[in-house]
């Protein structure tokens, strides 16, 4: 059995209610917590683009004869959702190239 890390809180072998409370405490009292609010944070399009490996404002395009600055966020989210991650595709192609050599 591997030694337990001191920075990890273990919640095994407890009744379910105690496990849920322990998990709730871990998530809400950690210094870099994201679960301390009751609402969900929606990422702006620029963050989606960065996660997908695109340059900033890559999906900001003219839409319905309007300038690119008026492109709605929903369409930019949809464009990122319908694309493939550049970094992942690059890694896969490099692995295929490596295997073929």
N, CA and C of each residue as an Amber inpcrd file, in Angstrom:
protein
   303
   0.8440000  -1.1830000   0.0000000   0.0000000   0.0000000   0.0000000
   0.8820000   1.2350000   0.0000000   0.5630000   2.1890000  -0.8900000
   1.3770000   3.3880000  -0.9930000   1.1050000   4.3230000   0.1910000
   2.1260000   5.0860000   0.5980000   1.9150000   6.0120000   1.7170000
   0.9520000   7.1240000   1.3120000   0.1910000   7.5800000   2.2640000
  -0.7710000   8.6470000   1.9960000  -0.0730000   9.9900000   1.9570000
  -0.4990000  10.7900000   1.0000000   0.0600000  12.1360000   0.8950000
  -0.5700000  13.0120000   1.9680000   0.2330000  13.8310000   2.6510000
  -0.3200000  14.6540000   3.7310000  -1.2310000  15.7790000   3.2260000
  -1.0910000  16.1880000   1.9430000  -1.9080000  17.2920000   1.4460000
  -3.2560000  16.8320000   0.9060000  -3.5240000  15.5300000   0.8930000
  -4.7850000  15.0040000   0.3920000  -5.6550000  14.5870000   1.5750000
  -6.8930000  15.0220000   1.5660000  -7.8050000  14.6280000   2.6300000
  -8.5280000  13.3600000   2.1940000  -8.4290000  12.3230000   2.9870000
  -9.0300000  11.0400000   2.6450000 -10.3970000  10.9250000   3.2960000
 -11.3740000  10.4600000   2.5380000 -12.7430000  10.4000000   3.0520000
 -13.3260000   9.0000000   2.9090000 -12.4920000   7.9940000   2.7840000
 -12.9840000   6.6270000   2.6380000 -13.4310000   6.0570000   3.9740000
 -14.2230000   5.0050000   3.8970000 -14.6640000   4.2410000   5.0590000
 -15.4380000   5.0930000   6.0620000 -16.2700000   5.9750000   5.5430000
 -17.1570000   6.7790000   6.3690000 -18.5640000   6.6080000   5.8230000
 -19.5590000   6.8170000   6.6270000 -20.9220000   6.7880000   6.1050000
 -21.0780000   7.8310000   4.9910000 -21.9940000   7.5900000   4.0840000
 -22.1650000   8.4480000   2.9160000 -22.3910000   9.9040000   3.3040000
 -23.2090000  10.1550000   4.3110000 -23.4770000  11.5340000   4.7110000
 -22.2020000  12.2340000   5.1670000 -21.3440000  11.5230000   5.8910000
 -20.0790000  12.1110000   6.3390000 -19.1530000  12.3450000   5.1530000
 -19.1560000  11.4320000   4.1790000 -18.3280000  11.6110000   2.9960000
 -18.7460000  12.8630000   2.2280000 -20.0640000  13.0440000   2.0520000
 -20.5430000  14.2070000   1.3230000 -20.1960000  15.5010000   2.0430000
 -20.3270000  15.5090000   3.3680000 -19.9850000  16.7050000   4.1350000
 -18.4860000  16.9870000   4.0430000 -17.6650000  15.9410000   4.1400000
 -16.2190000  16.1270000   4.0240000 -15.8540000  16.6650000   2.6530000
 -16.4580000  16.1230000   1.6130000 -16.1920000  16.5990000   0.2610000
 -16.6300000  18.0450000   0.0950000 -17.7940000  18.3900000   0.6360000
 -18.2780000  19.7660000   0.5770000 -17.2920000  20.7030000   1.2830000
 -16.7570000  20.2950000   2.4150000 -15.7870000  21.1230000   3.1340000
 -14.5020000  21.2900000   2.3360000 -14.0530000  20.2090000   1.7110000
 -12.8250000  20.2810000   0.9120000 -13.0080000  21.2560000  -0.2390000
 -14.1450000  21.1840000  -0.9100000 -14.3710000  22.0240000  -2.0850000
 -14.6010000  23.4820000  -1.7430000 -15.2040000  23.7630000  -0.6090000
 -15.5460000  25.1500000  -0.2970000 -14.5160000  25.8490000   0.5770000
 -13.6400000  25.1200000   1.2330000 -12.6750000  25.7500000   2.1290000
 -11.2640000  25.7550000   1.5760000 -11.0560000  25.1550000   0.4090000
  -9.7270000  25.1490000  -0.1960000  -9.3760000  26.5650000  -0.6460000
  -8.0810000  26.9140000  -0.6700000  -7.6960000  28.2740000  -1.0390000
  -8.0390000  28.6370000  -2.4810000  -7.9940000  27.6930000  -3.3970000
  -8.2900000  27.9740000  -4.8020000  -9.6200000  27.3430000  -5.2050000
 -10.6050000  27.5120000  -4.3840000 -11.8840000  26.8300000  -4.6100000
 -12.6800000  27.4560000  -5.7470000 -13.4600000  26.6100000  -6.4200000
 -14.3630000  27.1030000  -7.4520000 -15.8070000  26.7780000  -7.1100000
 -16.0260000  26.0610000  -6.0240000 -17.3700000  25.5970000  -5.6910000
 -17.9620000  26.3380000  -4.5100000 -17.5540000  27.5780000  -4.2820000
 -18.0790000  28.2950000  -3.1410000 -19.2910000  29.1580000  -3.4910000
 -19.7690000  29.0790000  -4.7390000 -20.9450000  29.8350000  -5.1430000
 -22.0520000  28.8740000  -5.5490000 -23.2550000  29.3720000  -5.5650000
 -24.3630000  28.5170000  -5.9660000 -24.6650000  28.6460000  -7.4550000
 -23.9220000  29.4900000  -8.1690000 -24.1510000  29.6580000  -9.6030000
 -22.9840000  29.0690000 -10.3910000 -23.2240000  28.8490000 -11.6660000
 -22.2040000  28.3010000 -12.5490000 -21.5860000  29.4380000 -13.3380000
 -20.2850000  29.4470000 -13.4200000 -19.5850000  30.4850000 -14.1650000
 -19.4650000  30.0540000 -15.6160000 -19.9270000  30.8760000 -16.5250000
 -19.8310000  30.5820000 -17.9500000 -18.5740000  31.2440000 -18.5030000
 -17.7720000  30.4670000 -19.2190000 -16.5310000  31.0000000 -19.7600000
 -16.8110000  31.9820000 -20.8910000 -16.0740000  33.0930000 -20.9440000
 -16.2210000  33.9980000 -22.0830000 -15.5990000  33.3640000 -23.3350000
 -15.9750000  33.8210000 -24.5130000 -15.4640000  33.2190000 -25.7480000
 -13.9420000  33.2210000 -25.8580000 -13.3000000  34.2500000 -25.3310000
 -11.8330000  34.3020000 -25.4200000 -11.2040000  33.1380000 -24.6570000
 -11.7530000  32.7770000 -23.4990000 -11.2220000  31.6430000 -22.7420000
 -11.4610000  30.3390000 -23.4780000 -12.6260000  30.1780000 -24.1140000
 -12.8770000  28.9940000 -24.9330000 -11.8510000  28.9000000 -26.0530000
 -11.5980000  30.0230000 -26.7170000 -10.6430000  30.0250000 -27.8230000
  -9.2520000  29.6350000 -27.3450000  -8.8470000  30.1310000 -26.2090000
  -7.5290000  29.7750000 -25.6710000  -7.4520000  28.2980000 -25.3200000
  -8.5310000  27.7510000 -24.7310000  -8.5530000  26.3250000 -24.4070000
  -8.4860000  25.4590000 -25.6610000  -9.0730000  25.9360000 -26.7420000
  -9.0940000  25.1840000 -27.9900000  -7.8150000  25.3770000 -28.8030000
  -6.9440000  26.2870000 -28.3890000  -5.6900000  26.5140000 -29.1010000
  -5.7820000  27.5650000 -30.1910000  -6.8690000  28.3310000 -30.2100000
  -7.0350000  29.3900000 -31.2030000  -6.4730000  30.6970000 -30.6580000
  -6.1080000  31.6300000 -31.5570000  -5.7310000  32.9640000 -31.0840000
  -6.9470000  33.7050000 -30.5190000  -6.6960000  34.7270000 -29.7340000
  -7.7940000  35.5190000 -29.1690000  -8.6510000  36.1220000 -30.2830000
  -9.9550000  36.1380000 -30.0610000 -10.9420000  36.6980000 -30.9840000
 -10.9520000  36.0090000 -32.3490000 -10.5300000  34.7740000 -32.4020000
 -10.5090000  34.0150000 -33.6590000 -11.9210000  33.7670000 -34.1830000
 -12.8800000  33.5950000 -33.2930000 -14.2450000  33.3190000 -33.7240000
 -15.0960000  34.5800000 -33.8560000 -14.5020000  35.7250000 -33.6180000
 -15.2440000  36.9880000 -33.7790000 -15.2570000  37.3310000 -35.2650000
 -16.3940000  37.1120000 -35.8930000 -16.5210000  37.3080000 -37.3340000
 -17.7620000  38.1480000 -37.6190000 -17.8180000  38.7770000 -38.8040000
 -19.0510000  39.4860000 -39.1640000 -20.2180000  38.5080000 -39.2190000
 -21.3750000  38.9800000 -38.7850000 -22.5390000  38.1160000 -38.6810000
 -23.7870000  38.8780000 -39.0750000 -24.5560000  38.3520000 -40.0080000
 -25.7990000  38.9590000 -40.4910000 -25.6260000  40.4340000 -40.8570000
 -24.6200000  40.6930000 -41.6560000 -24.3100000  42.0430000 -42.1600000
 -23.9920000  43.0320000 -41.0380000 -23.5520000  42.5160000 -39.9050000
 -23.1350000  43.3640000 -38.7900000 -21.6140000  43.2360000 -38.6510000
 -20.9630000  44.2350000 -38.0690000 -19.5110000  44.1450000 -37.9000000
 -19.1200000  43.0450000 -36.9100000 -17.8660000  42.6510000 -36.9760000
 -17.3770000  41.5630000 -36.1260000 -17.5100000  41.8830000 -34.6420000
 -17.4460000  43.1520000 -34.2710000 -17.5440000  43.5420000 -32.8600000
 -18.9110000  43.2070000 -32.2710000 -19.9270000  43.0530000 -33.1210000
 -21.2790000  42.7500000 -32.6400000 -21.6210000  41.2650000 -32.7300000
 -20.6390000  40.4240000 -32.9760000 -20.8830000  38.9770000 -33.0370000
 -21.2770000  38.4840000 -31.6440000 -22.4370000  37.8340000 -31.4990000
 -22.8820000  37.3900000 -30.1800000 -22.0190000  36.2670000 -29.6080000
 -21.9270000  36.2350000 -28.2890000 -21.1220000  35.2250000 -27.6090000
 -21.6280000  33.8090000 -27.8780000 -22.9400000  33.6430000 -27.9900000
 -23.4920000  32.3140000 -28.2190000 -22.9730000  31.6750000 -29.4930000
 -22.8650000  32.4640000 -30.5460000 -22.3310000  31.9300000 -31.8030000
 -20.8460000  31.6010000 -31.6890000 -20.1380000  32.4000000 -30.9240000
 -18.7030000  32.1190000 -30.7230000 -18.5230000  30.8520000 -29.9010000
 -19.3820000  30.6470000 -28.8870000 -19.3350000  29.3990000 -28.1110000
 -19.6420000  28.2110000 -29.0140000 -20.6390000  28.3600000 -29.8710000
 -21.0200000  27.2780000 -30.7840000 -19.8830000  26.9510000 -31.7450000
 -19.2110000  27.9850000 -32.2560000 -18.0940000  27.7520000 -33.1720000
 -16.9700000  26.9730000 -32.4890000 -16.6870000  27.3050000 -31.2470000
 -15.6520000  26.5600000 -30.5100000 -16.1140000  25.1380000 -30.2140000
 -17.3880000  24.9740000 -29.9040000 -17.9130000  23.6490000 -29.6040000
 -17.9420000  22.7370000 -30.8130000 -18.0700000  23.3010000 -32.0060000
 -18.1090000  22.5060000 -33.2240000 -16.7320000  22.3110000 -33.8380000
 -15.6970000  22.7500000 -33.1610000 -14.3360000  22.6200000 -33.7000000
 -13.5800000  21.5270000 -32.9550000 -12.3770000  21.2940000 -33.4120000
 -11.5030000  20.3360000 -32.7420000 -10.3300000  21.1050000 -32.1560000
  -9.8640000  20.6580000 -31.0140000  -8.7900000  21.3470000 -30.3090000
  -7.4980000  21.2690000 -31.1260000  -6.9330000  22.4200000 -31.4360000
  -5.7320000  22.4890000 -32.2580000  -4.5810000  21.7340000 -31.5980000
  -4.4220000  21.9010000 -30.3030000  -3.3040000  21.2530000 -29.6100000
  -3.4150000  19.7330000 -29.6550000  -4.6070000  19.2140000 -29.4960000
  -4.8150000  17.7650000 -29.5250000  -4.5800000  17.2280000 -30.9250000
  -5.1110000  17.9100000 -31.9360000  -4.9160000  17.4680000 -33.3200000
  -3.4380000  17.4910000 -33.6990000  -2.7150000  18.5040000 -33.2320000
  -1.2730000  18.5770000 -33.5010000  -0.5570000  17.3960000 -32.8470000
  -0.9160000  17.0940000 -31.6030000  -0.2670000  15.9860000 -30.8970000
  -0.5620000  14.6630000 -31.6060000  -1.8200000  14.4400000 -32.0020000
  -2.1780000  13.1950000 -32.6910000  -1.4080000  13.0700000 -34.0000000
  -1.3330000  14.1570000 -34.7680000  -0.6150000  14.0850000 -36.0420000
   0.8750000  13.8440000 -35.8380000   1.4470000  14.4140000 -34.7850000
   2.8660000  14.1550000 -34.4910000   3.0830000  12.6920000 -34.1000000
   2.1610000  12.1270000 -33.3400000   2.2810000  10.7040000 -32.9630000
   2.1410000   9.8020000 -34.1740000   1.2160000  10.1180000 -35.0790000
   1.0650000   9.3180000 -36.3080000   2.3270000   9.4340000 -37.1440000
   2.8790000  10.6330000 -37.2630000   4.1080000  10.8320000 -38.0220000
   5.2650000  10.0630000 -37.3990000   5.3360000  10.0680000 -36.0520000
   6.4010000   9.3470000 -35.3500000   6.3000000   7.8370000 -35.5850000
   5.0970000   7.3050000 -35.5440000   4.8940000   5.8640000 -35.7380000
   5.1820000   5.4650000 -37.1870000   4.8240000   6.3190000 -38.1350000
   5.0520000   6.0030000 -39.5570000   6.5300000   6.0130000 -39.9360000
   7.3550000   6.6780000 -39.1690000   8.7900000   6.7640000 -39.5100000
   9.5530000   5.5440000 -39.0710000
